[in-house]
XYZ file of C-alpha atoms in Angstrom:
386
model
C 45.292 -1.388 -7.762
C 44.352 -4.115 -10.187
C 40.960 -4.121 -11.589
C 39.197 -7.029 -10.104
C 35.657 -8.918 -10.636
C 33.217 -8.721 -8.146
C 34.283 -11.906 -7.022
C 37.618 -11.280 -6.288
C 36.516 -7.924 -4.879
C 34.420 -10.224 -2.632
C 37.252 -12.604 -1.298
C 38.972 -9.383 -0.065
C 36.346 -8.341 1.806
C 35.376 -10.729 3.584
C 38.996 -11.655 4.513
C 38.317 -8.368 6.764
C 37.115 -9.702 10.169
C 34.072 -6.282 10.401
C 32.033 -8.722 13.554
C 30.202 -5.089 14.456
C 31.761 -5.373 18.046
C 35.149 -4.645 16.407
C 36.588 -1.928 14.568
C 36.165 -2.138 10.644
C 39.229 0.486 9.756
C 41.204 -2.259 8.563
C 38.548 -2.522 5.582
C 37.535 1.218 5.139
C 41.541 1.916 4.698
C 41.878 -0.477 2.402
C 38.558 0.911 0.273
C 39.953 4.245 0.674
C 43.464 3.165 -1.078
C 41.252 1.288 -3.102
C 39.366 4.176 -4.561
C 42.442 6.356 -4.474
C 44.460 4.265 -6.520
C 41.616 5.533 -9.107
C 41.835 8.948 -8.499
C 38.597 9.406 -6.379
C 39.063 10.612 -2.691
C 36.718 9.338 0.482
C 35.403 11.320 3.058
C 36.215 9.191 6.273
C 33.724 9.629 9.052
C 34.954 8.333 12.145
C 32.870 7.181 15.210
C 34.197 9.358 18.655
C 36.309 6.396 19.912
C 37.722 6.859 16.491
C 37.839 2.934 16.129
C 35.058 2.684 12.970
C 34.241 4.810 10.319
C 31.539 5.785 7.362
C 33.599 6.280 4.188
C 31.590 8.566 1.464
C 32.974 9.078 -2.049
C 31.705 10.801 -5.027
C 32.863 9.778 -8.854
C 31.790 12.004 -11.200
C 30.573 15.886 -11.108
C 30.145 17.097 -7.300
C 27.724 19.521 -8.583
C 24.789 18.003 -9.966
C 22.578 15.280 -8.275
C 23.062 11.900 -8.987
C 22.617 8.403 -7.310
C 23.965 6.990 -4.003
C 24.835 3.170 -3.665
C 24.862 2.238 -0.286
C 26.005 -0.327 2.191
C 27.050 -1.448 5.409
C 30.539 -2.715 6.667
C 29.824 -4.826 9.259
C 28.882 -8.667 9.748
C 27.234 -10.500 12.212
C 28.997 -13.147 14.801
C 30.390 -16.380 13.810
C 30.408 -17.514 17.357
C 28.660 -20.481 18.526
C 27.345 -21.101 14.546
C 28.930 -24.681 12.987
C 30.924 -23.393 10.066
C 31.759 -25.565 7.467
C 34.582 -23.444 5.821
C 36.687 -20.897 7.562
C 34.094 -17.932 7.649
C 36.610 -15.185 6.917
C 38.129 -16.844 4.037
C 35.801 -17.137 0.874
C 35.221 -20.486 -0.756
C 33.716 -21.423 -3.343
C 31.485 -24.431 -4.231
C 28.477 -25.377 -6.773
C 27.987 -21.840 -7.917
C 28.191 -20.731 -4.468
C 30.604 -17.986 -2.649
C 30.815 -18.888 1.210
C 31.775 -16.699 4.078
C 31.014 -14.226 6.643
C 29.544 -11.274 4.652
C 29.098 -12.816 0.923
C 24.968 -12.726 1.267
C 24.989 -9.264 3.895
C 26.151 -7.477 2.910
C 29.609 -7.370 1.039
C 28.288 -8.920 -1.974
C 26.975 -5.542 -2.966
C 29.739 -3.653 -2.298
C 32.277 -6.071 -4.001
C 29.699 -5.802 -6.967
C 30.112 -1.692 -6.784
C 33.495 -1.661 -6.064
C 34.852 -3.744 -9.026
C 33.023 -1.657 -10.897
C 34.137 1.918 -9.643
C 37.279 1.726 -12.860
C 34.115 1.514 -15.267
C 32.825 4.517 -13.349
C 36.015 6.629 -13.361
C 36.982 6.094 -16.756
C 33.015 7.186 -18.448
C 32.430 10.358 -18.706
C 29.751 10.776 -15.969
C 26.752 13.430 -16.821
C 25.987 12.545 -13.604
C 27.782 11.572 -9.926
C 27.885 7.960 -8.451
C 28.194 8.342 -4.389
C 29.489 5.638 -2.561
C 28.313 5.437 1.046
C 29.448 2.261 3.482
C 28.372 2.514 6.878
C 29.264 0.919 10.350
C 26.948 -1.007 12.974
C 24.274 -1.825 10.847
C 23.707 -5.003 12.612
C 23.351 -3.527 16.221
C 20.558 -1.345 14.897
C 21.445 0.998 12.251
C 23.132 3.145 14.643
C 26.701 4.276 12.652
C 24.982 5.610 9.413
C 23.485 8.630 11.173
C 26.702 10.506 10.709
C 26.955 9.594 7.073
C 23.227 10.273 5.949
C 24.416 13.617 7.698
C 26.938 14.678 5.260
C 24.762 13.266 2.713
C 22.025 15.816 3.815
C 24.152 18.377 4.127
C 25.378 18.625 0.694
C 24.679 21.492 -1.891
C 23.500 18.873 -4.328
C 21.576 15.970 -2.834
C 21.706 12.814 -4.871
C 18.032 12.534 -6.283
C 18.215 8.511 -5.282
C 19.598 5.992 -3.397
C 20.007 2.219 -3.588
C 20.435 -0.022 -0.495
C 22.415 -2.887 -1.759
C 21.012 -5.385 0.945
C 19.768 -8.744 -0.308
C 16.946 -9.144 -2.003
C 17.449 -11.782 -4.605
C 17.773 -8.482 -6.439
C 14.065 -7.877 -6.330
C 12.707 -4.401 -6.319
C 11.778 -3.266 -2.101
C 10.147 0.044 -1.823
C 9.164 -1.038 1.557
C 10.122 -2.206 4.901
C 9.173 -2.364 8.637
C 10.614 -0.713 11.198
C 12.666 -1.108 14.330
C 12.382 -0.370 17.958
C 15.469 -2.248 20.108
C 14.821 -1.369 23.508
C 15.966 -2.147 26.865
C 13.891 -1.992 30.166
C 15.733 -1.895 33.428
C 13.896 -3.138 36.673
C 15.228 -1.739 40.336
C 13.767 -3.528 42.888
C 15.007 -3.847 46.763
C 16.920 -7.033 47.717
C 16.202 -9.225 50.791
C 16.226 -12.381 52.523
C 13.713 -14.218 50.532
C 11.913 -15.952 53.709
C 10.743 -12.145 54.441
C 8.584 -11.034 51.924
C 9.926 -7.483 52.461
C 12.025 -7.099 49.106
C 10.620 -5.866 45.915
C 11.254 -8.570 43.606
C 12.397 -6.909 40.284
C 12.781 -10.418 38.360
C 8.777 -10.694 39.484
C 7.637 -7.057 37.973
C 10.005 -7.740 35.053
C 7.795 -10.829 34.017
C 4.223 -8.995 34.310
C 6.425 -6.611 31.748
C 7.183 -9.603 29.759
C 3.431 -10.393 30.028
C 2.099 -7.151 28.873
C 4.513 -7.403 25.546
C 3.533 -10.985 24.779
C -0.603 -10.004 25.021
C 0.631 -6.584 22.670
C 1.815 -9.294 20.191
C -1.735 -11.348 20.371
C -3.216 -8.225 19.886
C -1.225 -7.540 16.810
C -1.807 -11.050 15.352
C -5.327 -10.422 15.212
C -5.457 -7.059 13.326
C -6.174 -6.760 9.643
C -3.303 -6.535 7.308
C -2.818 -2.753 6.504
C -0.132 -3.611 3.743
C -0.163 -6.175 1.444
C 3.243 -8.464 1.203
C 4.591 -8.439 4.718
C 5.121 -11.512 6.233
C 4.023 -11.548 9.072
C 1.005 -9.020 7.753
C 1.745 -7.438 11.574
C 3.910 -5.301 13.464
C 5.428 -7.897 15.795
C 6.452 -7.043 19.664
C 9.263 -9.433 21.611
C 11.548 -10.070 24.273
C 14.374 -11.685 23.116
C 16.311 -11.308 26.826
C 15.601 -11.538 30.371
C 18.462 -11.102 33.226
C 18.500 -10.975 36.378
C 18.667 -12.101 40.436
C 21.750 -13.661 42.313
C 20.492 -17.328 44.119
C 16.909 -18.224 45.121
C 16.907 -16.928 48.474
C 17.930 -13.638 47.705
C 14.823 -11.650 46.879
C 16.338 -10.016 42.984
C 17.122 -6.210 43.239
C 17.554 -6.227 39.253
C 16.327 -7.425 36.694
C 16.482 -6.353 32.755
C 14.739 -7.504 29.264
C 16.028 -6.802 26.041
C 12.952 -6.522 23.644
C 12.114 -4.958 20.467
C 9.058 -4.491 18.279
C 8.442 -3.818 14.127
C 5.744 -1.721 13.113
C 4.526 -1.457 9.764
C 4.714 1.585 7.625
C 1.873 3.766 7.464
C 0.747 3.018 11.510
C 1.572 4.805 14.650
C 5.178 3.684 15.161
C 5.117 4.553 18.546
C 1.868 3.047 19.436
C 3.364 0.009 21.432
C 6.062 2.206 22.850
C 3.363 4.665 24.159
C 1.390 2.029 25.758
C 4.203 0.562 27.464
C 4.641 3.324 29.474
C 1.275 4.140 30.180
C 1.336 0.578 31.652
C 4.670 1.002 33.622
C 3.555 4.450 34.776
C -0.573 3.228 35.895
C 0.227 -0.358 36.793
C 3.048 -1.613 37.587
C 5.240 1.792 39.735
C 2.130 1.931 41.653
C 2.199 -1.876 42.695
C 5.978 -1.514 43.187
C 5.627 1.711 45.635
C 2.823 0.228 47.422
C 5.694 -2.768 48.456
C 7.971 0.305 49.179
C 7.942 3.695 48.709
C 11.487 3.798 49.012
C 12.630 1.759 46.548
C 11.090 0.389 43.459
C 12.055 2.060 39.540
C 11.684 1.646 36.091
C 14.024 3.053 33.310
C 13.908 1.898 29.081
C 16.331 3.115 27.231
C 16.143 2.455 23.193
C 19.091 0.753 21.814
C 18.259 1.576 18.101
C 15.228 3.167 16.768
C 14.876 2.905 12.614
C 12.382 4.199 10.883
C 10.093 2.694 7.901
C 10.498 2.708 4.867
C 7.060 4.254 3.122
C 6.406 2.856 -0.188
C 6.514 6.204 -3.058
C 5.092 4.082 -5.756
C 6.046 6.262 -8.676
C 9.225 7.709 -7.311
C 11.863 8.998 -9.064
C 14.002 6.038 -7.213
C 11.020 3.073 -7.648
C 11.281 3.934 -11.495
C 14.745 3.881 -11.437
C 15.496 0.935 -9.920
C 12.565 -1.194 -11.572
C 14.225 0.088 -14.638
C 17.864 -1.343 -13.344
C 16.420 -4.856 -12.242
C 13.953 -4.940 -15.490
C 11.440 -5.486 -13.263
C 7.755 -4.156 -13.424
C 6.896 -5.256 -10.148
C 8.110 -4.261 -6.200
C 7.987 -6.293 -2.908
C 8.208 -5.210 1.189
C 10.403 -7.023 3.497
C 9.972 -7.424 7.153
C 13.656 -6.771 8.337
C 14.837 -2.649 8.500
C 17.428 -1.602 6.845
C 19.256 2.053 6.651
C 16.925 2.947 3.437
C 14.725 4.412 5.643
C 17.131 6.654 7.685
C 18.284 7.938 4.307
C 14.813 8.910 3.033
C 13.337 10.043 6.253
C 16.819 11.936 7.942
C 18.673 12.721 4.622
C 15.914 13.426 2.467
C 16.834 11.230 -0.257
C 14.485 8.472 -1.884
C 15.213 5.114 -1.258
C 15.176 1.721 -2.411
C 16.603 -1.719 -1.644
C 17.492 -3.736 -4.038
C 20.942 -5.860 -3.607
C 22.228 -9.519 -4.458
C 21.459 -12.579 -2.419
C 18.895 -13.950 -0.509
C 18.022 -12.849 3.211
C 17.481 -16.069 3.964
C 21.090 -16.883 3.692
C 21.791 -14.105 6.195
C 23.142 -14.430 9.995
C 23.466 -18.104 9.333
C 26.524 -20.499 9.348
C 27.869 -21.302 6.068
C 26.690 -17.996 4.810
C 26.773 -17.648 0.827
C 25.898 -16.147 -2.296
C 24.951 -17.390 -5.577
C 27.809 -16.203 -8.270
C 24.647 -15.849 -10.762
C 23.264 -13.327 -7.943
C 26.555 -10.968 -8.042
C 26.884 -11.636 -12.047
C 22.760 -10.215 -12.073
C 23.847 -7.133 -9.791
C 27.247 -6.686 -12.367
C 24.377 -5.790 -15.369
C 22.461 -3.887 -12.841
C 25.240 -1.997 -12.357
C 26.006 -1.873 -15.767
C 22.347 -0.570 -16.854
C 22.830 1.903 -14.491
C 26.257 3.113 -15.711
C 24.694 3.255 -19.383
C 22.253 6.210 -17.861
C 24.816 8.337 -15.284
C 27.420 8.340 -18.592
C 26.839 11.387 -21.496
């Protein structure tokens, strides 16, 4: 394949509709072929249905610790958004590149792939690992098999750089994510009899408990500086149940999440929720009917916090590459916490684009941000080559 600039590469990547509900295999196959054209073999880690895949590749010596560059290939949906351009056709205007994923986070992947020819042609003293994942946008669910591969390497990378959009600022800490689905099972009956077990009513009590926890979190003193908001958030985002006004609903479900702050008890909210269910809600339901009434809660995603490690090898490296002396924290979650806690690789987040442009219509990344990322990778090349 021809050598491409990061801007041209980004245009190539945006063309692939890798919405999380769809397969990312076309993009992964494209990247695999691209790397192979420079003599780099990839390890493809498919999901159980073989419809999606992670990709891991190593450029340079494999018996030496190196640097891992990580990015997710999936994007959020465009359905229901009022785009002024084709979201899967990159459009350049006024120094900005528009398209779904331009900011979150194909911009970083484009910069990394555009730099591959230079990585290959350099005499590297330590390797560059490429790690591209799927289903980050649905709760970082796809990256785990990729992290397992990295964890089990004979020689693991000494640092991981996750290129989420941070406006090229160095982020060494972020909140975690707990994404849950609560299913409330009642018993239907004619509404006039008052003999049913109303699943919606009990779900409403659960949502009230969730809201009360959020109020409590707001009142707590800030434990870590820099987070916006400076407290853990607890939020019910979706409720669904019932059939008709004259039928006592026998089922209702609540989709909710909370975002714990690093250094706090990440399971506090769930543990208190379970106590409330077991000691308050279930006894009330079973007083109404011992035969009917149950509540089940499942984790849809569980993303660990990224703990700050001041002075860590990863932080020192990325501050040097970004030419910055300060670090920042963010409230959104990334795969960095998983690489760090599960994979045993110190991780820092730094990438082109602003999170304020992510997930919305007319998503864009500024060309200047890609150029800053290109220079960031140039400095990385200077470090890893002989």
